[in-house]
Structure formats: structure tokens, C-alpha cells
Tab-separated table of C-alpha atoms in Angstrom:
chain	number	residue	atom	x	y	z
A	1	MET	CA	23.132	20.938	19.384
A	2	ALA	CA	20.007	18.082	19.073
A	3	VAL	CA	20.355	14.508	19.795
A	4	TYR	CA	17.915	12.023	18.779
A	5	LYS	CA	17.577	8.989	20.315
A	6	VAL	CA	16.595	6.000	16.766
A	7	THR	CA	15.541	2.189	17.307
A	8	VAL	CA	15.453	0.336	14.325
A	9	ALA	CA	14.002	-3.162	15.169
A	10	THR	CA	13.809	-5.587	12.211
A	11	GLY	CA	11.006	-8.648	11.093
A	12	ASP	CA	11.667	-11.741	13.362
A	13	MET	CA	10.135	-14.075	10.043
A	14	MET	CA	12.687	-15.399	8.268
A	15	GLU	CA	15.614	-14.020	5.820
A	16	ALA	CA	14.511	-10.899	7.689
A	17	GLY	CA	17.631	-9.193	8.669
A	18	THR	CA	20.492	-8.506	5.933
A	19	ASN	CA	24.290	-7.607	6.655
A	20	ASN	CA	23.941	-5.253	4.434
A	21	SER	CA	24.937	-1.594	4.971
A	22	ILE	CA	21.889	0.584	6.419
A	23	SER	CA	21.350	4.020	7.282
A	24	ILE	CA	18.634	6.138	8.466
A	25	THR	CA	17.730	9.999	7.880
A	26	LEU	CA	15.009	11.932	9.991
A	27	VAL	CA	12.808	14.395	8.739
A	28	GLY	CA	11.520	16.795	10.407
A	29	SER	CA	9.338	20.290	10.181
A	30	TYR	CA	12.424	22.958	10.769
A	31	GLY	CA	14.976	20.452	8.612
A	32	GLU	CA	17.189	17.057	8.516
A	33	SER	CA	19.911	15.478	9.928
A	34	HIS	CA	22.569	14.136	8.002
A	35	GLN	CA	22.242	10.892	6.730
A	36	THR	CA	23.000	8.375	9.600
A	37	THR	CA	24.552	4.760	10.150
A	38	VAL	CA	22.693	2.450	11.718
A	39	SER	CA	24.385	-1.470	11.495
A	40	PHE	CA	25.757	-3.748	8.549
A	41	LEU	CA	24.061	-6.295	10.064
A	42	PHE	CA	20.710	-6.877	11.820
A	43	LEU	CA	19.350	-10.036	12.744
A	44	PRO	CA	15.533	-11.046	12.198
A	45	GLY	CA	13.532	-10.129	15.399
A	46	LYS	CA	16.738	-8.180	16.878
A	47	GLU	CA	16.250	-3.728	17.558
A	48	LYS	CA	19.167	-1.422	17.054
A	49	SER	CA	19.892	1.196	18.289
A	50	LEU	CA	22.001	4.832	18.139
A	51	SER	CA	22.448	8.457	18.617
A	52	VAL	CA	21.701	11.436	15.542
A	53	ARG	CA	22.924	14.432	17.058
A	54	CYS	CA	21.463	17.297	14.767
A	55	GLY	CA	23.602	21.133	15.095
A	56	GLN	CA	19.658	22.376	15.507
A	57	ASP	CA	16.362	20.937	17.204
A	58	LEU	CA	14.277	19.261	13.680
A	59	GLY	CA	10.930	20.364	15.015
A	60	PRO	CA	8.212	17.771	14.729
A	61	ILE	CA	9.626	14.295	12.616
A	62	VAL	CA	7.389	13.773	9.935
A	63	LEU	CA	9.381	10.637	7.921
A	64	ILE	CA	12.146	9.231	7.879
A	65	ARG	CA	14.322	8.176	5.481
A	66	LEU	CA	15.932	4.536	5.476
A	67	HIS	CA	18.769	3.616	2.798
A	68	LYS	CA	19.625	0.351	2.146
A	69	TRP	CA	23.525	-0.346	0.530
A	70	ARG	CA	24.659	-3.415	-0.694
A	71	LEU	CA	28.508	-4.026	0.105
A	72	PHE	CA	28.963	-7.457	-2.026
A	73	LEU	CA	26.487	-9.499	-2.232
A	74	GLU	CA	22.682	-7.878	-2.800
A	75	ASP	CA	20.424	-9.043	1.160
A	76	ALA	CA	16.910	-8.208	1.078
A	77	TRP	CA	16.087	-6.434	4.183
A	78	PHE	CA	12.482	-7.133	6.833
A	79	CYS	CA	12.230	-3.586	8.060
A	80	LYS	CA	9.593	-3.771	11.103
A	81	ASP	CA	9.575	-0.849	12.199
A	82	VAL	CA	11.592	2.491	13.558
A	83	ARG	CA	10.937	4.487	16.770
A	84	VAL	CA	12.414	8.254	17.093
A	85	THR	CA	12.681	9.786	20.592
A	86	ALA	CA	13.457	13.225	20.333
A	87	PRO	CA	15.610	15.396	23.075
A	88	ASN	CA	11.975	17.062	24.918
A	89	GLY	CA	10.718	13.090	24.694
A	90	THR	CA	8.319	12.797	22.284
A	91	LEU	CA	8.228	9.811	20.713
A	92	TYR	CA	7.652	9.624	17.144
A	93	ARG	CA	6.706	5.957	15.866
A	94	PHE	CA	6.728	4.785	11.862
A	95	PRO	CA	5.592	1.858	10.788
A	96	CYS	CA	7.408	0.002	8.187
A	97	TYR	CA	6.337	-3.698	7.748
A	98	GLN	CA	8.174	-4.134	4.201
A	99	TRP	CA	10.995	-5.532	1.899
A	100	LEU	CA	13.663	-3.426	1.375
A	101	GLU	CA	15.670	-4.764	-1.473
A	102	GLY	CA	18.682	-3.801	-4.188
A	103	VAL	CA	20.628	-0.207	-3.000
A	104	THR	CA	17.354	1.871	-2.307
A	105	THR	CA	16.167	4.875	-0.389
A	106	VAL	CA	12.617	3.937	1.570
A	107	GLU	CA	10.164	6.987	2.232
A	108	VAL	CA	8.321	6.521	5.818
A	109	ARG	CA	5.664	8.901	7.865
A	110	GLU	CA	4.895	8.553	11.311
A	111	GLY	CA	2.832	6.226	12.234
A	112	SER	CA	-0.627	8.616	13.152
A	113	GLY	CA	-2.620	8.122	10.162
A	114	LYS	CA	-2.873	11.616	9.114
A	115	LYS	CA	-5.350	12.839	6.173
A	116	LEU	CA	-4.604	14.826	3.331
A	117	VAL	CA	-5.878	17.831	4.317
A	118	ASP	CA	-3.610	17.453	7.871
A	119	ASP	CA	-1.017	17.425	4.855
A	120	LYS	CA	0.801	21.518	5.353
A	121	LEU	CA	4.066	20.234	4.521
A	122	GLN	CA	5.263	20.369	0.617
A	123	ILE	CA	7.043	17.273	1.631
A	124	LEU	CA	4.372	15.223	3.490
A	125	LYS	CA	2.325	16.415	-0.464
A	126	GLU	CA	5.153	15.653	-1.924
A	127	HIS	CA	5.656	12.359	-0.598
A	128	ARG	CA	1.789	10.934	-0.882
A	129	ARG	CA	2.320	12.238	-4.510
A	130	GLN	CA	5.510	10.133	-4.891
A	131	GLU	CA	3.381	7.358	-2.919
A	132	LEU	CA	-0.139	7.046	-5.074
A	133	ALA	CA	1.892	6.980	-8.682
A	134	ALA	CA	4.032	4.594	-7.053
A	135	ARG	CA	0.743	1.951	-6.763
A	136	GLN	CA	-0.199	3.214	-9.495
A	137	GLU	CA	2.703	1.946	-11.603
A	138	ALA	CA	3.101	-1.246	-9.548
A	139	TYR	CA	-1.069	-2.643	-9.300
A	140	ARG	CA	-1.741	-2.375	-13.887
A	141	TRP	CA	-4.069	-3.992	-14.884
A	142	LYS	CA	-5.063	-5.588	-17.744
A	143	ASN	CA	-7.897	-7.790	-19.755
A	144	PHE	CA	-6.713	-11.838	-19.878
A	145	ALA	CA	-9.453	-13.055	-22.539
A	146	GLN	CA	-12.609	-11.592	-22.621
A	147	GLY	CA	-14.923	-11.434	-20.339
A	148	TRP	CA	-12.841	-12.894	-18.184
A	149	PRO	CA	-12.331	-10.962	-14.137
A	150	ARG	CA	-8.969	-8.051	-14.947
A	151	CYS	CA	-5.355	-9.105	-13.300
A	152	LEU	CA	-2.209	-7.506	-12.666
A	153	SER	CA	-0.169	-6.582	-15.756
A	154	VAL	CA	2.502	-9.411	-15.550
A	155	ASP	CA	3.813	-12.074	-17.378
A	156	SER	CA	5.130	-13.024	-14.373
A	157	ILE	CA	4.695	-13.244	-10.022
A	158	LEU	CA	8.976	-13.011	-10.583
A	159	GLU	CA	8.309	-9.471	-12.114
A	160	LEU	CA	6.640	-8.172	-9.026
A	161	ASP	CA	7.728	-5.844	-5.477
A	162	SER	CA	8.323	-8.664	-3.065
A	163	ASN	CA	5.992	-6.449	-0.503
A	164	ILE	CA	3.296	-7.905	-3.179
A	165	GLN	CA	4.824	-11.867	-3.719
A	166	PHE	CA	3.469	-14.006	-1.490
A	167	SER	CA	4.575	-14.577	2.084
A	168	ARG	CA	7.913	-16.233	1.545
A	169	ILE	CA	7.655	-18.363	4.565
A	170	ARG	CA	4.063	-19.398	2.513
A	171	ALA	CA	5.545	-19.533	-0.579
A	172	THR	CA	7.964	-21.571	1.228
A	173	ASN	CA	6.050	-23.967	2.776
A	174	PHE	CA	3.910	-24.456	0.095
A	175	THR	CA	5.965	-25.555	-1.890
A	176	GLY	CA	8.031	-28.073	0.119
A	177	PHE	CA	3.771	-29.339	0.853
A	178	LEU	CA	3.809	-29.718	-3.285
A	179	ILE	CA	7.097	-31.652	-3.189
A	180	PHE	CA	5.709	-34.696	-0.803
A	181	GLN	CA	2.720	-34.371	-2.590
A	182	GLY	CA	4.320	-35.163	-4.967
A	183	ALA	CA	6.592	-37.841	-4.156
A	184	SER	CA	4.072	-39.834	-1.620
A	185	HIS	CA	1.740	-39.917	-5.902
A	186	PHE	CA	4.836	-41.195	-7.548
A	187	LEU	CA	5.893	-43.674	-5.434
A	188	SER	CA	2.271	-45.008	-5.677
A	189	GLY	CA	1.817	-45.027	-8.886
A	190	PHE	CA	0.045	-42.171	-9.589
A	191	LEU	CA	2.570	-39.736	-11.931
A	192	LEU	CA	3.258	-42.461	-14.042
A	193	ARG	CA	-0.442	-44.190	-14.957
A	194	HIS	CA	-1.352	-43.723	-18.417
A	195	THR	CA	-4.205	-45.082	-18.744
A	196	SER	CA	-7.719	-44.656	-16.513
A	197	TRP	CA	-8.640	-45.747	-13.234
A	198	ASN	CA	-11.146	-49.359	-13.849
A	199	SER	CA	-13.254	-48.181	-10.363
A	200	LEU	CA	-13.164	-46.065	-7.350
A	201	ASP	CA	-11.796	-48.798	-5.286
A	202	GLU	CA	-8.435	-47.644	-7.345
A	203	MET	CA	-8.484	-43.984	-6.487
A	204	ARG	CA	-9.414	-45.295	-3.333
A	205	THR	CA	-6.351	-46.877	-2.789
A	206	ILE	CA	-4.126	-44.409	-4.892
A	207	PHE	CA	-4.766	-41.412	-2.439
A	208	SER	CA	-4.923	-43.410	1.121
A	209	ARG	CA	-1.455	-42.103	2.015
A	210	THR	CA	-1.995	-38.335	1.901
A	211	GLN	CA	-5.713	-38.943	3.721
A	212	GLY	CA	-5.885	-35.851	6.251
A	213	ARG	CA	-3.491	-33.359	5.120
A	214	ASP	CA	-5.572	-30.228	4.875
A	215	ILE	CA	-5.088	-28.997	1.223
A	216	GLY	CA	-8.378	-26.432	0.273
A	217	GLY	CA	-10.649	-30.059	2.027
A	218	CYS	CA	-10.023	-31.103	-2.408
A	219	LEU	CA	-9.917	-35.176	-3.354
A	220	VAL	CA	-6.931	-35.966	-2.033
A	221	CYS	CA	-7.471	-35.679	1.351
A	222	CYS	CA	-10.515	-36.696	2.383
A	223	PRO	CA	-12.271	-39.924	2.549
A	224	LEU	CA	-14.679	-40.787	-0.753
A	225	PRO	CA	-17.815	-39.886	0.592
A	226	PHE	CA	-19.900	-41.720	-1.648
A	227	PRO	CA	-20.388	-45.463	-1.706
A	228	LEU	CA	-18.730	-47.349	-4.316
A	229	HIS	CA	-21.302	-48.219	-7.267
């Protein structure tokens, strides 16, 4: 009987935890373990530890499989990393740093940074081939218009995988800032204005409420740098 100590870490960002079922399979050079349940509840920034018992030594652990199952409602999970300690004390690290959504299985290689020529096992060669195919499918390009740079072949960012989309935290902050700016402009009369400004003094009055807020150094957040004449 070979016993492997496993530690699974959840990211510390907002909504990183999940109440869906997460299980793990260890894959070694000599074989793989049975699928073992880790937990049904993961909290942001916390770790879960468990023991995976195998009938024989699996040899060097080359990759792991993380299985996510939806119990009632979908609840995405952000896995930070997984650490596996073999019976002989060898520590294997598996950096994940990605969202798992829906009912899915994600394979993560041991984080020693091996090259293609280092993949001696067929399972590692197949994993690399599947990973390349998945990336080619996710990052397909199209021409937006003649003479324009190419862009991703999607109609909406909602079609993209969460790991490709803009950070959830930054997106939430950006959306909140836009709501605040919209409310400020509405209250100052900017959004209801149907005519042009008569002078730069009017523009200065409209935008004075938002000066000093950094949204990229545009006119909205900076005093006018030129004289009013």
C-alpha cells in the first residue's frame, strides 16, 4: 500500500471558492490512482489536505486530473495549485491557476518546465497534443475589416472561456467605476444635454466633479491644460 499526501489550494480572489464536488486522480510513470474525492466545499484562500491510497507505487507523479462535478447549482472554482508528497518524501508541485466551470476534468502537468523532447511517456505526449489543440481552438482569428488588425473569432466576450476573459475582479471594479461616472454625469446634466457647449468654461464646470480620478489620463479626469481664449 502506497499513501500519497495531497494538498489542494484555492485562489484567494473573490468568488474563487465553490460548493461543487472536487476529486483528484494521480497519474504516475507506473500507473494511476483511483479517483478520490477531495471535498464538497472550498473557501477562497484555503487549502484542503487528504491522503490518496494506492495498491502500488505509482512512480514519479507526472500529472494530475482534477474532476469537478455540479451537485445542484453551477459554482465555478479557481484552483491555485496542488502539491503531492510521495511515500518516499518527494514533493511534486502542480501549478494550476485557472477556473474550472461546469462538469469538467482538467489535467495539470508537474511544474518542472519540461520541453517536448523530455516527454518520454505516451500520456505526456498526448496531453501536450490535446493542450495545443485546445489553444488553437480558443485563439482562432478573423479579419474585422479590410486593413484592420485581426481579432479573436468570437461575437461576444461571453463566448470566451473564463481563463481568457478579463479578470473578474478588475471587470467588477471597472463596471462599478463606469456606473459611478455615469451617475455623476447624469446629475451634472451631461447625459441629458442635447446641444453643443458654448465655451470651454461650460466643459470645465461639467467635468469638475470628476477631476483627480485616474481612468487613463483623459480629459474627464484632468484639468484643462490650456488657457480659455
